[in-house]
Short mmCIF file of C-alpha atoms and ligand atoms in Angstrom, two decimals:
data_model
loop_
_atom_site.label_atom_id
_atom_site.label_comp_id
_atom_site.label_asym_id
_atom_site.label_seq_id
_atom_site.Cartn_x
_atom_site.Cartn_y
_atom_site.Cartn_z
CA MET A 1 80.31 140.93 -4.36
CA ASP A 2 81.01 140.23 -0.68
CA THR A 3 80.31 137.38 1.69
CA HIS A 4 77.04 138.93 2.88
CA THR A 5 75.28 137.80 -0.25
CA LEU A 6 75.69 134.22 0.96
CA ILE A 7 74.16 135.01 4.32
CA ASP A 8 70.46 135.26 5.03
CA ASN A 9 69.07 135.75 8.54
CA GLY A 10 72.20 134.47 10.23
CA ILE A 11 72.33 131.39 7.98
CA LEU A 12 75.31 130.92 5.68
CA LYS A 13 74.91 128.98 2.47
CA GLN A 14 78.34 127.40 2.74
CA HIS A 15 80.19 126.28 -0.38
CA LEU A 16 81.72 122.80 0.03
CA ILE A 17 83.48 120.23 -2.17
CA ASP A 18 82.36 116.60 -2.11
CA PRO A 19 85.50 114.59 -1.19
CA GLU A 20 83.95 111.36 -2.47
CA ILE A 21 83.61 112.66 -6.02
CA CYS A 22 86.50 115.14 -6.27
CA ILE A 23 89.41 113.86 -8.37
CA ARG A 24 91.85 116.45 -6.96
CA CYS A 25 92.59 117.96 -10.37
CA ASN A 26 93.24 121.44 -8.94
CA THR A 27 90.99 123.14 -11.51
CA CYS A 28 88.88 124.87 -8.86
CA GLU A 29 91.87 126.18 -6.93
CA ALA A 30 93.41 127.48 -10.16
CA THR A 31 90.14 129.10 -11.24
CA CYS A 32 89.04 130.78 -8.01
CA PRO A 33 89.56 134.53 -8.47
CA VAL A 34 89.71 135.23 -4.71
CA ASN A 35 91.88 132.29 -3.55
CA ALA A 36 89.10 130.79 -1.46
CA ILE A 37 90.03 127.21 -2.38
CA THR A 38 92.95 125.33 -0.92
CA HIS A 39 93.96 121.71 -0.38
CA ASP A 40 96.06 119.31 1.67
CA ASP A 41 97.07 115.73 0.85
CA ASN A 42 93.52 114.62 1.58
CA ASN A 43 90.95 117.13 0.32
CA TYR A 44 90.20 120.27 -1.65
CA VAL A 45 88.26 122.69 0.56
CA VAL A 46 86.65 126.15 0.50
CA ARG A 47 87.36 128.91 3.02
CA ALA A 48 83.93 130.10 4.15
CA ASP A 49 85.22 133.57 5.04
CA VAL A 50 86.82 134.11 1.62
CA CYS A 51 84.37 132.50 -0.84
CA ASN A 52 82.09 135.17 -2.32
CA GLY A 53 79.82 132.82 -4.24
CA CYS A 54 80.96 134.15 -7.62
CA MET A 55 80.47 130.66 -9.16
CA ALA A 56 83.60 130.96 -11.36
CA CYS A 57 84.74 127.49 -10.20
CA ILE A 58 81.47 125.67 -10.86
CA SER A 59 81.46 124.96 -14.57
CA PRO A 60 85.22 124.20 -14.98
CA CYS A 61 84.98 121.36 -12.39
CA PRO A 62 85.14 118.12 -14.39
CA THR A 63 83.15 116.04 -11.87
CA GLY A 64 80.55 118.36 -10.35
CA SER A 65 82.00 117.72 -6.87
CA ILE A 66 82.42 121.50 -6.54
CA ASP A 67 78.71 122.26 -6.61
CA ASN A 68 77.73 121.49 -3.01
CA TRP A 69 76.15 123.86 -0.53
CA ARG A 70 75.05 123.49 3.07
CA ALA A 71 72.99 125.88 5.15
CA VAL A 72 74.79 126.44 8.47
CA PRO A 73 74.60 129.09 11.19
CA VAL A 74 77.27 131.67 10.35
CA ALA A 75 79.00 131.07 13.66
CA ARG A 76 79.19 127.34 12.95
CA ALA A 77 80.59 127.43 9.42
CA TYR A 78 82.76 124.39 8.75
CA THR A 79 86.41 125.29 9.19
CA VAL A 80 89.10 124.40 6.68
CA GLU A 81 90.56 121.94 9.21
CA GLU A 82 87.20 120.17 9.57
CA GLN A 83 86.86 119.92 5.79
CA PHE A 84 90.39 118.51 5.44
CA SER A 85 89.38 115.60 7.71
CA TRP A 86 86.22 114.64 5.82
CA GLU A 87 85.75 111.48 3.84
CA GLU A 88 82.21 112.46 2.91
CA LEU A 89 80.11 115.61 3.14
CA PRO A 90 78.09 116.16 6.30
CA GLY A 91 74.32 115.97 5.95
CA GLU A 92 72.06 119.00 5.92
CA LEU A 93 71.32 120.44 9.37
CA ALA A 94 67.73 119.98 10.45
CA PRO A 95 65.61 123.17 10.43
CA TYR A 96 65.37 123.14 14.23
CA GLU A 97 69.19 123.10 14.48
CA LEU A 98 69.38 126.19 12.29
CA VAL A 99 66.66 128.00 14.18
CA ALA A 100 68.21 127.04 17.51
CA ALA A 101 71.38 128.74 16.32
CA GLY A 102 69.53 132.01 15.90
CA GLY A 103 68.58 132.00 12.25
CA GLU A 104 65.58 131.37 10.04
CA PRO A 105 66.08 128.47 7.62
CA ALA A 106 67.08 130.02 4.32
CA THR A 107 64.86 128.82 1.49
CA GLU A 108 66.82 130.46 -1.28
CA VAL A 109 69.84 132.72 -1.60
CA THR A 110 69.34 134.22 -5.03
CA ALA A 111 72.49 136.33 -5.09
CA LEU A 112 74.54 133.16 -5.51
CA GLN A 113 73.65 132.87 -9.16
CA GLN A 114 76.20 135.32 -10.47
CA ALA A 115 78.13 135.12 -13.74
CA PRO A 116 81.84 134.28 -13.59
CA GLU A 117 84.11 137.26 -13.08
CA ALA A 118 84.52 139.31 -16.25
CA PRO A 119 88.02 139.93 -17.61
CA ALA A 120 89.70 142.90 -15.94
CA GLU A 121 89.42 146.46 -17.17
CA PRO A 122 92.72 147.77 -18.55
CA GLY A 123 95.06 148.83 -15.79
CA THR A 124 92.72 147.96 -12.92
CA GLN A 125 94.15 144.61 -11.84
CA VAL A 126 97.34 142.55 -11.89
CA PHE A 127 97.54 140.17 -14.84
CA ARG A 128 95.71 136.94 -14.02
CA SER A 129 95.98 134.50 -16.91
CA ALA A 130 93.28 132.16 -15.55
CA GLN A 131 90.52 134.70 -16.18
CA TYR A 132 90.98 134.27 -19.93
CA GLY A 133 90.55 130.48 -19.80
CA ALA A 134 87.27 129.36 -21.37
CA THR A 135 84.74 127.32 -19.43
CA VAL A 136 82.71 126.52 -22.53
CA PRO A 137 83.75 124.38 -25.52
CA PRO A 138 84.16 125.73 -29.07
CA TRP A 139 80.81 126.00 -30.85
CA SER A 140 81.61 123.11 -33.18
CA ALA A 141 82.88 120.67 -30.53
CA ALA A 142 81.27 117.25 -30.36
CA HIS A 143 79.10 116.51 -27.34
CA PRO A 144 81.16 114.80 -24.61
CA TYR A 145 79.97 112.08 -22.28
CA THR A 146 81.04 112.77 -18.71
CA ASN A 147 81.00 110.89 -15.41
CA LEU A 148 79.77 107.63 -16.90
CA PHE A 149 81.83 105.97 -14.19
CA PRO A 150 82.01 108.26 -11.14
CA PRO A 151 84.53 107.58 -8.35
CA LYS A 152 81.93 105.56 -6.48
CA ASN A 153 81.37 103.29 -9.47
CA PRO A 154 84.65 102.70 -11.35
CA THR A 155 84.96 100.40 -14.34
CA THR A 156 87.80 98.05 -15.24
CA ALA A 157 90.16 98.39 -18.20
CA THR A 158 92.90 96.05 -19.38
CA VAL A 159 96.40 97.23 -20.21
CA VAL A 160 97.17 96.42 -23.84
CA GLY A 161 100.35 98.47 -24.25
CA ASN A 162 102.95 100.32 -22.17
CA PHE A 163 106.16 101.80 -23.47
CA ASN A 164 108.57 104.59 -22.67
CA CYS A 165 107.87 107.39 -25.16
CA THR A 166 110.95 109.35 -24.12
CA GLU A 167 114.54 108.24 -24.68
CA ALA A 168 115.66 105.59 -22.19
CA GLY A 169 118.33 106.39 -19.63
CA PHE A 170 117.38 109.99 -18.88
CA GLU A 171 116.38 111.54 -15.58
CA SER A 172 112.73 111.87 -16.54
CA GLU A 173 110.75 109.07 -18.12
CA THR A 174 107.31 109.28 -19.70
CA HIS A 175 105.17 106.30 -20.63
CA HIS A 176 102.55 105.81 -23.31
CA VAL A 177 99.98 103.45 -21.78
CA VAL A 178 97.09 101.94 -23.73
CA LEU A 179 93.95 100.77 -21.91
CA ASP A 180 91.23 98.66 -23.48
CA PHE A 181 87.64 98.66 -22.24
CA GLY A 182 86.49 95.52 -24.03
CA SER A 183 82.74 95.55 -24.42
CA MET A 184 82.18 98.31 -21.81
CA PRO A 185 81.24 101.59 -23.53
CA PHE A 186 83.77 104.28 -22.57
CA PRO A 187 83.44 107.06 -25.16
CA VAL A 188 85.99 109.89 -24.95
CA LEU A 189 86.79 112.99 -26.96
CA GLU A 190 90.20 114.57 -27.47
CA GLY A 191 90.89 116.88 -24.51
CA GLN A 192 88.91 114.83 -21.99
CA SER A 193 90.55 113.05 -19.08
CA ILE A 194 90.03 109.90 -17.06
CA GLY A 195 90.91 108.94 -13.50
CA ILE A 196 92.90 105.91 -12.42
CA ILE A 197 92.55 104.52 -8.91
CA PRO A 198 95.83 103.03 -7.68
CA PRO A 199 95.33 99.82 -5.71
CA GLY A 200 96.00 99.70 -2.00
CA ALA A 201 95.69 102.33 0.68
CA ASP A 202 97.41 105.55 1.69
CA ALA A 203 99.42 106.13 4.87
CA LEU A 204 96.19 106.55 6.85
CA GLY A 205 94.83 103.24 5.58
CA LYS A 206 92.26 104.85 3.27
CA PRO A 207 91.85 103.74 -0.35
CA HIS A 208 93.76 105.96 -2.75
CA HIS A 209 91.71 108.54 -4.58
CA ALA A 210 91.69 108.64 -8.39
CA ARG A 211 94.47 110.47 -10.26
CA GLN A 212 93.51 112.37 -13.38
CA TYR A 213 95.23 111.85 -16.75
CA SER A 214 94.45 113.47 -20.10
CA VAL A 215 93.54 111.13 -22.91
CA ALA A 216 96.27 111.08 -25.58
CA SER A 217 94.33 109.27 -28.31
CA PRO A 218 91.50 110.34 -30.62
CA ARG A 219 87.81 109.59 -30.28
CA ASN A 220 87.85 106.42 -32.35
CA GLY A 221 90.53 104.78 -30.24
CA GLU A 222 94.29 104.59 -30.03
CA ARG A 223 93.85 101.78 -32.48
CA PRO A 224 91.14 103.04 -34.84
CA GLY A 225 87.88 101.22 -34.34
CA TYR A 226 88.91 99.67 -31.02
CA ASN A 227 87.42 100.54 -27.66
CA ASN A 228 90.73 101.69 -26.25
CA LEU A 229 92.55 104.87 -25.31
CA ALA A 230 96.07 106.04 -24.54
CA LEU A 231 97.54 108.06 -21.66
CA THR A 232 100.83 109.93 -21.35
CA VAL A 233 102.19 109.49 -17.82
CA LYS A 234 105.43 110.84 -16.40
CA ARG A 235 107.08 108.81 -13.67
CA VAL A 236 107.28 111.09 -10.64
CA THR A 237 110.59 110.64 -8.84
CA VAL A 238 111.04 114.10 -7.26
CA ASP A 239 108.61 116.52 -5.60
CA HIS A 240 108.15 120.19 -6.55
CA ASP A 241 111.23 121.11 -4.51
CA GLY A 242 113.41 118.47 -6.15
CA ASN A 243 113.41 116.09 -3.17
CA PRO A 244 113.25 112.37 -3.99
CA VAL A 245 109.71 110.99 -3.78
CA ARG A 246 107.98 108.00 -5.32
CA GLY A 247 104.71 109.14 -6.91
CA VAL A 248 102.14 106.48 -5.98
CA ALA A 249 99.93 106.63 -9.04
CA SER A 250 102.48 107.55 -11.71
CA ASN A 251 104.81 104.71 -10.73
CA TYR A 252 101.89 102.30 -10.58
CA VAL A 253 100.80 103.30 -14.11
CA CYS A 254 104.33 103.37 -15.57
CA ASP A 255 105.00 99.87 -14.17
CA LEU A 256 101.77 98.30 -15.50
CA LYS A 257 102.18 95.16 -17.59
CA VAL A 258 100.14 94.08 -20.58
CA GLY A 259 97.14 92.14 -19.25
CA ASP A 260 96.96 94.00 -15.92
CA LYS A 261 93.51 95.26 -14.87
CA VAL A 262 93.06 98.90 -13.89
CA GLN A 263 90.23 100.70 -12.06
CA VAL A 264 89.09 103.67 -14.15
CA VAL A 265 86.67 106.55 -13.52
CA GLY A 266 85.42 109.19 -15.91
CA PRO A 267 85.40 110.41 -18.59
CA PHE A 268 85.76 114.00 -17.35
CA GLY A 269 85.83 117.42 -18.97
CA SER A 270 83.39 119.27 -21.17
CA SER A 271 85.19 122.41 -22.36
CA PHE A 272 88.80 121.57 -23.39
CA LEU A 273 87.46 120.10 -26.63
CA MET A 274 88.57 120.59 -30.22
CA PRO A 275 86.61 122.42 -32.92
CA ASN A 276 85.11 120.21 -35.59
CA HIS A 277 84.22 122.66 -38.30
CA PRO A 278 86.15 122.74 -41.58
CA ARG A 279 89.08 125.18 -41.79
CA SER A 280 89.17 125.65 -38.00
CA HIS A 281 92.69 126.34 -36.75
CA ILE A 282 94.23 124.79 -33.64
CA VAL A 283 97.16 126.34 -31.78
CA MET A 284 98.57 123.90 -29.23
CA ILE A 285 100.98 125.03 -26.51
CA CYS A 286 102.28 122.44 -24.07
CA THR A 287 105.07 121.16 -21.88
CA GLY A 288 105.86 117.55 -21.01
CA THR A 289 102.79 115.36 -20.49
CA GLY A 290 100.63 118.37 -21.37
CA SER A 291 101.22 117.03 -24.87
CA ALA A 292 98.61 114.28 -24.32
CA PRO A 293 95.54 116.25 -25.49
CA MET A 294 97.60 117.79 -28.28
CA ARG A 295 98.56 114.34 -29.53
CA ALA A 296 94.88 113.34 -29.43
CA MET A 297 93.74 116.39 -31.42
CA THR A 298 96.59 116.12 -33.91
CA GLU A 299 95.95 112.44 -34.52
CA TRP A 300 92.21 113.00 -35.04
CA ARG A 301 92.96 115.75 -37.58
CA ARG A 302 95.52 113.45 -39.26
CA ARG A 303 92.95 110.66 -39.59
CA LEU A 304 90.38 113.13 -40.97
CA ARG A 305 92.93 114.44 -43.46
CA ASN A 306 93.80 110.91 -44.58
CA SER A 307 90.12 110.22 -45.13
CA GLY A 308 90.16 112.98 -47.75
CA LYS A 309 86.73 114.13 -46.56
CA PHE A 310 87.65 116.98 -44.23
CA GLU A 311 89.39 120.26 -44.91
CA GLY A 312 91.21 121.16 -41.69
CA GLY A 313 92.69 124.58 -40.89
CA LYS A 314 96.18 125.25 -39.60
CA LEU A 315 97.77 123.21 -36.81
CA LEU A 316 100.48 125.01 -34.88
CA LEU A 317 102.33 123.26 -32.03
CA PHE A 318 104.60 124.83 -29.41
CA PHE A 319 106.07 122.06 -27.27
CA GLY A 320 108.52 122.50 -24.40
CA ALA A 321 110.74 119.93 -22.67
CA ARG A 322 114.07 119.86 -20.91
CA THR A 323 115.85 118.13 -23.78
CA GLN A 324 114.95 116.45 -27.05
CA GLN A 325 115.46 113.08 -25.35
CA GLU A 326 112.91 113.93 -22.65
CA LEU A 327 110.25 115.24 -25.02
CA PRO A 328 107.42 112.70 -25.24
CA TYR A 329 106.76 111.42 -28.77
CA PHE A 330 109.77 113.20 -30.29
CA GLY A 331 110.24 110.48 -32.92
CA PRO A 332 106.61 110.23 -34.12
CA LEU A 333 106.36 114.04 -34.25
CA GLN A 334 109.21 114.18 -36.76
CA SER A 335 107.33 112.03 -39.22
CA LEU A 336 104.27 114.30 -39.47
CA PRO A 337 104.10 116.13 -42.81
CA LYS A 338 105.29 119.76 -42.68
CA ASP A 339 102.22 120.94 -44.58
CA PHE A 340 100.00 119.28 -41.96
CA ILE A 341 101.44 120.68 -38.72
CA ASP A 342 103.84 123.51 -37.91
CA ILE A 343 106.01 122.21 -35.03
CA ASN A 344 108.04 124.47 -32.73
CA LEU A 345 110.10 122.75 -30.02
CA ALA A 346 111.57 124.62 -27.03
CA PHE A 347 114.33 122.89 -25.07
CA SER A 348 115.36 124.37 -21.74
CA ARG A 349 118.30 122.18 -20.72
CA THR A 350 120.19 121.25 -23.86
CA PRO A 351 123.89 121.45 -22.95
CA GLY A 352 125.58 124.35 -24.71
CA GLN A 353 122.28 125.87 -25.83
CA PRO A 354 120.39 128.82 -24.30
CA LYS A 355 117.31 127.97 -22.22
CA ARG A 356 114.19 128.22 -24.37
CA TYR A 357 110.58 128.16 -23.23
CA VAL A 358 107.44 127.80 -25.36
CA GLN A 359 106.54 131.46 -24.83
CA ASP A 360 109.92 132.49 -26.32
CA LEU A 361 109.10 130.59 -29.50
CA MET A 362 105.61 132.09 -29.58
CA ARG A 363 107.09 135.58 -29.58
CA GLU A 364 109.36 134.58 -32.46
CA ARG A 365 106.29 133.46 -34.37
CA ALA A 366 104.36 136.63 -33.53
CA ALA A 367 103.36 137.38 -37.13
CA ASP A 368 101.77 133.95 -37.62
CA LEU A 369 100.09 133.99 -34.21
CA LEU A 370 98.76 137.49 -34.86
CA ALA A 371 97.09 136.33 -38.07
CA LEU A 372 95.50 133.49 -36.09
CA LEU A 373 94.46 135.79 -33.24
CA ARG A 374 92.63 137.90 -35.80
CA ASP A 375 90.77 134.87 -37.19
CA ASP A 376 87.51 133.74 -35.52
CA ASN A 377 88.25 130.18 -36.58
CA SER A 378 91.33 129.93 -34.35
CA HIS A 379 91.34 127.99 -31.10
CA PHE A 380 94.16 128.04 -28.55
CA TYR A 381 94.96 125.21 -26.12
CA VAL A 382 97.49 125.40 -23.29
CA CYS A 383 98.35 122.30 -21.24
CA GLY A 384 101.24 121.48 -18.93
CA LEU A 385 103.18 123.14 -16.14
CA LYS A 386 101.28 125.70 -14.07
CA GLY A 387 104.23 128.08 -14.24
CA MET A 388 104.02 128.22 -18.02
CA GLU A 389 100.43 129.47 -18.19
CA GLU A 390 101.04 133.09 -17.31
CA GLY A 391 104.02 133.41 -19.67
CA VAL A 392 102.03 131.92 -22.54
CA VAL A 393 98.94 134.10 -22.07
CA MET A 394 101.18 137.15 -21.65
CA ALA A 395 102.88 136.29 -24.93
CA LEU A 396 99.49 136.19 -26.66
CA ARG A 397 98.55 139.47 -25.00
CA ASP A 398 101.77 141.18 -26.08
CA ILE A 399 101.47 139.90 -29.66
CA ALA A 400 97.94 141.33 -29.82
CA GLN A 401 98.80 144.62 -28.17
CA GLU A 402 101.93 145.25 -30.24
CA ALA A 403 99.66 145.10 -33.29
CA GLY A 404 97.29 147.63 -31.75
CA LEU A 405 94.61 145.12 -30.72
CA SER A 406 92.96 145.42 -27.32
CA TRP A 407 93.84 142.29 -25.34
CA ASP A 408 91.06 142.93 -22.88
CA ALA A 409 88.54 142.76 -25.71
CA LEU A 410 90.24 139.91 -27.57
CA GLY A 411 91.04 137.84 -24.46
CA GLY A 412 87.44 138.27 -23.30
CA THR A 413 86.14 137.12 -26.69
CA LEU A 414 88.43 134.07 -26.73
CA GLN A 415 87.22 133.18 -23.24
CA ARG A 416 83.51 133.63 -23.97
CA GLU A 417 83.64 131.81 -27.29
CA GLY A 418 85.50 128.78 -25.93
CA ARG A 419 88.59 129.56 -28.00
CA LEU A 420 91.30 129.82 -25.30
CA HIS A 421 91.62 126.78 -23.06
CA LEU A 422 94.00 126.52 -20.12
CA GLU A 423 94.73 123.24 -18.35
CA THR A 424 97.80 123.54 -16.18
CA TYR A 425 98.82 121.74 -13.00
P1 A2P B 1 113.03 123.94 -16.88
O1 A2P B 1 114.27 123.37 -17.49
O2 A2P B 1 113.22 125.36 -16.45
O3 A2P B 1 112.46 123.07 -15.80
P2 A2P B 1 109.15 119.11 -17.06
O4 A2P B 1 110.08 118.21 -17.79
O5 A2P B 1 109.58 119.40 -15.66
O6 A2P B 1 107.73 118.66 -17.16
O7 A2P B 1 109.20 120.53 -17.78
C1 A2P B 1 108.80 120.74 -19.10
C2 A2P B 1 109.43 121.99 -19.62
O8 A2P B 1 108.73 123.17 -19.15
C3 A2P B 1 110.87 122.15 -19.20
O9 A2P B 1 111.57 122.53 -20.35
C4 A2P B 1 110.79 123.26 -18.18
O10 A2P B 1 111.98 124.02 -18.08
C5 A2P B 1 109.72 124.11 -18.80
N1 A2P B 1 109.26 125.18 -17.89
C6 A2P B 1 109.48 125.31 -16.55
N2 A2P B 1 108.94 126.45 -16.10
C7 A2P B 1 108.38 127.08 -17.15
C8 A2P B 1 107.70 128.33 -17.33
N3 A2P B 1 107.46 129.14 -16.32
N4 A2P B 1 107.29 128.65 -18.59
C9 A2P B 1 107.53 127.83 -19.63
N5 A2P B 1 108.16 126.64 -19.53
C10 A2P B 1 108.60 126.28 -18.31
#
């Protein structure tokens, strides 16, 4: 598909992202198969000359901010620089403005409604892990509520707990923060996320936009039966290049005190959801705070198991961190029964030990993962560092292929059936 399918009589149906609703979660940029989406500190934007209208980014977007289109004369398409400066979307051009620019107003551009890009044919493309990430939930997932409180209409939660869930005194520090919504309904499912709006303004004097965090507690509350939820937040003290920086939102959240009020938006996400049918297996692969949804799913399965009324399948966890001391929830993980969850920890910076990543451990457990890859009841969840995603999906691919399975067929099935979920940042 090329850009011409978006153009009708000199009018471009330009793909735009609504800056007022976008929570800057990077999902669209990570999903776009042609690299049409980019961002600066202010906005996520779409390059008009690169976007081919394939729609792959539309359903993964947790807020719907991605699904905006404006008819503009081709020669007057909004530039990336213009979009970076926006605080809201421009209005539609009047028909006379379009005609004056040499085009007929487009009533409909049907070619836009294309299916997301299909997984690659063997040997035709470089490996792109994102194409195997599902945009639909597992068939047995519960129905999620989304956008009950959009960025224009946040609600207020009260902090009822905040503690360091890594060992004190280490370079990186991760907090377990519990928010209570009182009598305000705020239903969430494991795998969904919420946004927190830090108070104050950015360097340009504009209010901060919401930062997205995965929910770390199960559907019936961090404390069962309470209208509360937990988050797993790492204090950001260095940027991607290792230079010192004070992350605005993460430091705000990590410093919250019991009783503080927080502005919350959400819930978001409708595909990274757990299966609910008996004997369904869950393979969880994460690094650092990517453990939040895994904790939520594990805890829900643990509560179901304790109820004695649900027969769960296998739970397999691959969890990576620099050291044992910096792995969130290391202590609580140790107390989970061995016949309930199979835990594999990869430490990359333990003095005197070789560097180990989650994908290394997955390859060591190839026989068990192969059995799960062959089973339609298996669901795979990947959450954490962007850099890990490719290595993890490649490990799954290699495990399948070494056993003579076609990864192109299997990866495509996992994607279509909502059984391989990728959430990396
Ligand atoms: P590393 O020691 O190489 O940074 P963090 O604490 O920064 O959130 O990282 C979580 C873990 O993920 C660390 O052990 C980190 O190792 C590891 N990691 C970094 N890059 C990758 C990658 N490409 N694949 C798998 N794990 C990775």
